Amino acid sequence: MSGIYLHIPFCKQACHYCDFHFSTSMGHKEATIQAIARELKLRQDYLQGQTVRTIYFGGGTPSLLTQQELELLLQTIKELFIVSDDAEITLEANPDDLKPKKLQELKAAGINRLSIGLQSFHEPHLRLMNRAHNATESLQCVRDAQAAGFDNITVDLIYGIPAPNHTTWLQDLKTLFSLNVQHVSCYALTIEPDTALGRWSKKGKFIPSEDDFTAQQFEILLEQMTQHGFVQYEISNFCQPGYESKHNSNYWRGVHYLGVGPSAHSFNGGSRQYNVANNRKYTAAINESIIPAEIEELTLADQANDYLLTTLRTIWGCDLMQMRDKYKYNVQASHKVYLQELQQKELASIKDDVLYLTDKGKLLADQITLDLMTE
């Protein structure tokens, strides 16, 4: 099985924390969408006939696509690839775009899963992040989507936003649970250098939260999710039983995927490809039947590290026997003492040769992964 990711690189405005590739100018939008459809044709052999079980419209803001543009891309995929009848088809959306008419169009086009970027229900936090929607729209869009028949909805929330205490975060979670969505992705506010928050932080105009404050909010998140019956199947992702994101789970399990559009990534097991992150350069190259991508060939060590990085974040854990047999990296032999220390400190556990992080260990996931990587 495999998946297809489409990067739609357009936004109404720039969020102050975002360093993804996007443009706020819509003048080149039609040409870019046409080019993405052409890239699908140019790369129809990339997945080597594997059945496509997930399609994901990311960005950027894919909810800016018209119904005609969305149908063009979906129809092109279905003409060129073998798509399963029950494929998960996700579209990322901003709350301000999800009016009842738009929701009907998305439903008619074949979208069966919505990923809504709420980020917060607290008005000052939305303004700080320069979101295009307000708190009222955060609530209303979810209710409208449910009324339109969407029964597989995920929302994004951001924690670690500077605040005097955890009251706002607790209220955000309370409001979230009242909406009865099936899936939630929660991310710590990260200050990237080439963003408004990054520039303000460098000048002393914005003071990020202390790490301890953010860690406390993560612990609150874990406690609240458990109380409300959500399963944490990946460090940042929670779902009601049976509602895991099939597309993102494929990334973490090393399933092959094709990424199309400016800045999109692709993976076929042995290499990764990275499309140019420039709309005009991308479109010009595609119109000349050239794929504007860099290719990174992956060594066994690269593949081992990728497997470790992705699986260790999940509920399924890292299969140490697969690391040894498939990637020729014996973690238990190379890090025997370190693995014992992780277990003694209750940061990790090993069961049936599978390494899992505990809730305590998840707070240190990045460092633990780096410590276990091979060269």
Short mmCIF file of N, CA, C and O in Angstrom, two decimals, residues 75-148:
data_model
loop_
_atom_site.label_atom_id
_atom_site.label_comp_id
_atom_site.label_asym_id
_atom_site.label_seq_id
_atom_site.Cartn_x
_atom_site.Cartn_y
_atom_site.Cartn_z
N GLN A 75 -9.49 13.56 -9.57
CA GLN A 75 -9.78 12.79 -10.79
C GLN A 75 -8.49 12.36 -11.47
O GLN A 75 -8.38 11.23 -11.96
N THR A 76 -7.49 13.24 -11.46
CA THR A 76 -6.20 12.90 -12.06
C THR A 76 -5.56 11.73 -11.32
O THR A 76 -5.03 10.79 -11.93
N ILE A 77 -5.63 11.75 -10.00
CA ILE A 77 -5.08 10.65 -9.20
C ILE A 77 -5.78 9.35 -9.53
O ILE A 77 -5.15 8.30 -9.75
N LYS A 78 -7.10 9.39 -9.61
CA LYS A 78 -7.87 8.17 -9.84
C LYS A 78 -7.66 7.61 -11.26
O LYS A 78 -7.77 6.41 -11.49
N GLU A 79 -7.34 8.50 -12.20
CA GLU A 79 -7.06 8.04 -13.57
C GLU A 79 -5.67 7.39 -13.67
O GLU A 79 -5.47 6.50 -14.49
N LEU A 80 -4.72 7.85 -12.85
CA LEU A 80 -3.33 7.43 -13.00
C LEU A 80 -2.89 6.35 -12.03
O LEU A 80 -1.92 5.64 -12.28
N PHE A 81 -3.58 6.23 -10.90
CA PHE A 81 -3.14 5.32 -9.84
C PHE A 81 -4.27 4.36 -9.47
O PHE A 81 -5.44 4.64 -9.72
N ILE A 82 -3.90 3.26 -8.86
CA ILE A 82 -4.89 2.33 -8.32
C ILE A 82 -5.26 2.83 -6.93
O ILE A 82 -4.44 2.78 -6.00
N VAL A 83 -6.47 3.33 -6.77
CA VAL A 83 -6.91 3.90 -5.50
C VAL A 83 -7.95 2.97 -4.88
O VAL A 83 -8.93 2.59 -5.54
N SER A 84 -7.73 2.58 -3.63
CA SER A 84 -8.68 1.67 -2.97
C SER A 84 -10.02 2.36 -2.78
O SER A 84 -10.11 3.58 -2.63
N ASP A 85 -11.08 1.57 -2.80
CA ASP A 85 -12.43 2.10 -2.68
C ASP A 85 -12.66 2.80 -1.34
O ASP A 85 -13.47 3.73 -1.25
N ASP A 86 -11.95 2.35 -0.31
CA ASP A 86 -12.14 2.94 1.01
C ASP A 86 -10.97 3.84 1.41
O ASP A 86 -10.65 3.99 2.58
N ALA A 87 -10.34 4.45 0.41
CA ALA A 87 -9.19 5.32 0.68
C ALA A 87 -9.55 6.45 1.64
O ALA A 87 -10.63 7.05 1.54
N GLU A 88 -8.65 6.73 2.57
CA GLU A 88 -8.79 7.88 3.45
C GLU A 88 -8.32 9.11 2.68
O GLU A 88 -7.18 9.18 2.22
N ILE A 89 -9.21 10.10 2.52
CA ILE A 89 -8.89 11.31 1.75
C ILE A 89 -9.05 12.51 2.68
O ILE A 89 -10.16 12.91 3.02
N THR A 90 -7.92 13.05 3.11
CA THR A 90 -7.88 14.11 4.11
C THR A 90 -7.59 15.46 3.46
O THR A 90 -6.77 15.56 2.54
N LEU A 91 -8.24 16.50 3.98
CA LEU A 91 -7.94 17.86 3.54
C LEU A 91 -7.75 18.74 4.75
O LEU A 91 -8.59 18.78 5.65
N GLU A 92 -6.60 19.43 4.80
CA GLU A 92 -6.35 20.41 5.85
C GLU A 92 -7.16 21.67 5.55
O GLU A 92 -7.25 22.10 4.39
N ALA A 93 -7.74 22.26 6.60
CA ALA A 93 -8.61 23.42 6.40
C ALA A 93 -8.46 24.41 7.53
O ALA A 93 -8.20 24.04 8.68
N ASN A 94 -8.64 25.68 7.19
CA ASN A 94 -8.73 26.72 8.20
C ASN A 94 -10.19 26.95 8.56
O ASN A 94 -11.07 26.90 7.68
N PRO A 95 -10.50 27.23 9.83
CA PRO A 95 -11.89 27.39 10.25
C PRO A 95 -12.67 28.43 9.47
O PRO A 95 -13.86 28.23 9.17
N ASP A 96 -12.02 29.53 9.10
CA ASP A 96 -12.73 30.61 8.41
C ASP A 96 -13.17 30.22 7.00
O ASP A 96 -14.02 30.89 6.42
N ASP A 97 -12.59 29.15 6.46
CA ASP A 97 -12.99 28.70 5.12
C ASP A 97 -14.20 27.76 5.15
O ASP A 97 -14.87 27.57 4.13
N LEU A 98 -14.45 27.17 6.32
CA LEU A 98 -15.42 26.06 6.37
C LEU A 98 -16.85 26.54 6.61
O LEU A 98 -17.49 26.20 7.62
N LYS A 99 -17.36 27.31 5.68
CA LYS A 99 -18.76 27.70 5.70
C LYS A 99 -19.59 26.52 5.17
O LYS A 99 -19.07 25.63 4.48
N PRO A 100 -20.89 26.50 5.48
CA PRO A 100 -21.72 25.36 5.06
C PRO A 100 -21.62 25.02 3.57
O PRO A 100 -21.54 23.85 3.20
N LYS A 101 -21.59 26.02 2.70
CA LYS A 101 -21.50 25.76 1.26
C LYS A 101 -20.16 25.09 0.92
O LYS A 101 -20.11 24.15 0.12
N LYS A 102 -19.09 25.58 1.51
CA LYS A 102 -17.77 25.00 1.26
C LYS A 102 -17.72 23.55 1.73
O LYS A 102 -17.17 22.67 1.05
N LEU A 103 -18.30 23.28 2.87
CA LEU A 103 -18.32 21.92 3.39
C LEU A 103 -19.08 20.98 2.47
O LEU A 103 -18.67 19.84 2.24
N GLN A 104 -20.17 21.45 1.89
CA GLN A 104 -20.93 20.64 0.93
C GLN A 104 -20.08 20.33 -0.30
O GLN A 104 -20.10 19.22 -0.83
N GLU A 105 -19.30 21.33 -0.75
CA GLU A 105 -18.44 21.13 -1.92
C GLU A 105 -17.35 20.10 -1.62
O GLU A 105 -17.04 19.23 -2.46
N LEU A 106 -16.75 20.17 -0.44
CA LEU A 106 -15.71 19.22 -0.06
C LEU A 106 -16.26 17.81 0.01
O LEU A 106 -15.64 16.85 -0.45
N LYS A 107 -17.44 17.69 0.59
CA LYS A 107 -18.09 16.39 0.69
C LYS A 107 -18.38 15.82 -0.70
O LYS A 107 -18.12 14.64 -0.98
N ALA A 108 -18.90 16.68 -1.58
CA ALA A 108 -19.25 16.24 -2.93
C ALA A 108 -18.01 15.82 -3.72
O ALA A 108 -18.06 14.93 -4.57
N ALA A 109 -16.87 16.48 -3.45
CA ALA A 109 -15.64 16.17 -4.18
C ALA A 109 -15.03 14.84 -3.74
O ALA A 109 -14.20 14.27 -4.46
N GLY A 110 -15.40 14.34 -2.55
CA GLY A 110 -14.88 13.07 -2.10
C GLY A 110 -14.02 13.12 -0.86
O GLY A 110 -13.47 12.09 -0.44
N ILE A 111 -13.87 14.29 -0.25
CA ILE A 111 -13.11 14.39 1.00
C ILE A 111 -13.89 13.66 2.10
O ILE A 111 -15.07 13.93 2.31
N ASN A 112 -13.24 12.74 2.80
CA ASN A 112 -13.93 12.02 3.87
C ASN A 112 -13.28 12.20 5.24
O ASN A 112 -13.72 11.60 6.24
N ARG A 113 -12.24 13.04 5.30
CA ARG A 113 -11.60 13.35 6.59
C ARG A 113 -11.13 14.80 6.56
O ARG A 113 -10.46 15.22 5.61
N LEU A 114 -11.49 15.56 7.58
CA LEU A 114 -11.08 16.96 7.67
C LEU A 114 -10.05 17.14 8.77
O LEU A 114 -10.19 16.59 9.87
N SER A 115 -9.01 17.90 8.48
CA SER A 115 -8.01 18.27 9.47
C SER A 115 -8.09 19.79 9.63
O SER A 115 -7.70 20.54 8.74
N ILE A 116 -8.62 20.23 10.78
CA ILE A 116 -8.94 21.65 10.97
C ILE A 116 -7.93 22.30 11.90
O ILE A 116 -7.74 21.86 13.04
N GLY A 117 -7.30 23.36 11.43
CA GLY A 117 -6.27 24.05 12.21
C GLY A 117 -6.86 25.06 13.18
O GLY A 117 -6.80 26.26 12.95
N LEU A 118 -7.41 24.58 14.29
CA LEU A 118 -7.99 25.47 15.29
C LEU A 118 -6.89 26.22 16.04
O LEU A 118 -6.97 27.43 16.24
N GLN A 119 -5.89 25.50 16.54
CA GLN A 119 -4.73 26.00 17.29
C GLN A 119 -5.08 26.48 18.70
O GLN A 119 -4.36 26.21 19.64
N SER A 120 -6.18 27.22 18.86
CA SER A 120 -6.61 27.66 20.19
C SER A 120 -8.05 28.15 20.12
O SER A 120 -8.54 28.50 19.05
N PHE A 121 -8.70 28.16 21.28
CA PHE A 121 -10.03 28.78 21.38
C PHE A 121 -9.93 30.12 22.12
O PHE A 121 -10.95 30.73 22.41
N HIS A 122 -8.71 30.54 22.43
CA HIS A 122 -8.47 31.75 23.22
C HIS A 122 -8.10 32.90 22.29
O HIS A 122 -7.08 32.85 21.60
N GLU A 123 -8.94 33.91 22.24
CA GLU A 123 -8.79 35.00 21.26
C GLU A 123 -7.40 35.66 21.29
O GLU A 123 -6.78 35.84 20.23
N PRO A 124 -6.85 36.03 22.46
CA PRO A 124 -5.51 36.64 22.45
C PRO A 124 -4.44 35.74 21.87
O PRO A 124 -3.51 36.22 21.21
N HIS A 125 -4.55 34.43 22.09
CA HIS A 125 -3.57 33.51 21.52
C HIS A 125 -3.70 33.42 20.00
O HIS A 125 -2.69 33.34 19.28
N LEU A 126 -4.92 33.44 19.51
CA LEU A 126 -5.13 33.44 18.06
C LEU A 126 -4.54 34.69 17.42
O LEU A 126 -3.93 34.63 16.35
N ARG A 127 -4.70 35.82 18.09
CA ARG A 127 -4.13 37.08 17.56
C ARG A 127 -2.60 37.04 17.60
O ARG A 127 -1.94 37.51 16.67
N LEU A 128 -2.05 36.51 18.68
CA LEU A 128 -0.59 36.39 18.79
C LEU A 128 -0.03 35.58 17.63
O LEU A 128 1.01 35.92 17.06
N MET A 129 -0.74 34.50 17.26
CA MET A 129 -0.28 33.63 16.18
C MET A 129 -0.65 34.15 14.80
O MET A 129 -0.25 33.57 13.79
N ASN A 130 -1.44 35.24 14.75
CA ASN A 130 -1.91 35.83 13.49
C ASN A 130 -2.74 34.85 12.68
O ASN A 130 -2.63 34.76 11.45
N ARG A 131 -3.63 34.12 13.38
CA ARG A 131 -4.54 33.23 12.70
C ARG A 131 -5.62 34.05 11.98
O ARG A 131 -6.00 35.12 12.43
N ALA A 132 -6.13 33.49 10.89
CA ALA A 132 -7.13 34.21 10.08
C ALA A 132 -8.54 34.05 10.63
O ALA A 132 -9.47 34.67 10.12
N HIS A 133 -8.71 33.24 11.68
CA HIS A 133 -10.04 33.00 12.23
C HIS A 133 -10.11 33.48 13.68
O HIS A 133 -9.09 33.77 14.31
N ASN A 134 -11.32 33.54 14.21
CA ASN A 134 -11.50 33.90 15.62
C ASN A 134 -12.03 32.70 16.40
O ASN A 134 -12.30 31.63 15.84
N ALA A 135 -12.17 32.89 17.70
CA ALA A 135 -12.56 31.78 18.57
C ALA A 135 -13.95 31.26 18.26
O ALA A 135 -14.20 30.05 18.33
N THR A 136 -14.85 32.15 17.89
CA THR A 136 -16.21 31.73 17.53
C THR A 136 -16.19 30.80 16.32
O THR A 136 -16.88 29.78 16.28
N GLU A 137 -15.37 31.15 15.32
CA GLU A 137 -15.26 30.32 14.11
C GLU A 137 -14.65 28.96 14.45
O GLU A 137 -14.98 27.95 13.81
N SER A 138 -13.74 28.92 15.44
CA SER A 138 -13.15 27.64 15.85
C SER A 138 -14.23 26.65 16.26
O SER A 138 -14.18 25.47 15.90
N LEU A 139 -15.19 27.13 17.02
CA LEU A 139 -16.28 26.27 17.48
C LEU A 139 -17.27 25.97 16.36
O LEU A 139 -17.65 24.82 16.14
N GLN A 140 -17.68 27.01 15.65
CA GLN A 140 -18.76 26.87 14.69
C GLN A 140 -18.39 25.97 13.52
O GLN A 140 -19.22 25.19 13.04
N CYS A 141 -17.14 26.06 13.06
CA CYS A 141 -16.76 25.27 11.87
C CYS A 141 -16.83 23.78 12.15
O CYS A 141 -17.20 22.99 11.28
N VAL A 142 -16.47 23.37 13.37
CA VAL A 142 -16.54 21.95 13.71
C VAL A 142 -17.99 21.48 13.74
O VAL A 142 -18.35 20.43 13.19
N ARG A 143 -18.84 22.28 14.35
CA ARG A 143 -20.27 21.93 14.40
C ARG A 143 -20.88 21.89 13.00
O ARG A 143 -21.68 21.01 12.68
N ASP A 144 -20.48 22.84 12.15
CA ASP A 144 -20.99 22.85 10.78
C ASP A 144 -20.50 21.63 10.00
O ASP A 144 -21.26 21.05 9.20
N ALA A 145 -19.24 21.25 10.23
CA ALA A 145 -18.69 20.08 9.54
C ALA A 145 -19.43 18.81 9.97
O ALA A 145 -19.74 17.94 9.14
N GLN A 146 -19.73 18.70 11.25
CA GLN A 146 -20.48 17.55 11.73
C GLN A 146 -21.89 17.53 11.14
O GLN A 146 -22.39 16.48 10.73
N ALA A 147 -22.52 18.71 11.06
CA ALA A 147 -23.86 18.80 10.49
C ALA A 147 -23.85 18.45 9.00
O ALA A 147 -24.85 17.93 8.47
N ALA A 148 -22.71 18.69 8.32
CA ALA A 148 -22.59 18.38 6.90
C ALA A 148 -22.32 16.90 6.64
O ALA A 148 -22.25 16.47 5.49
#
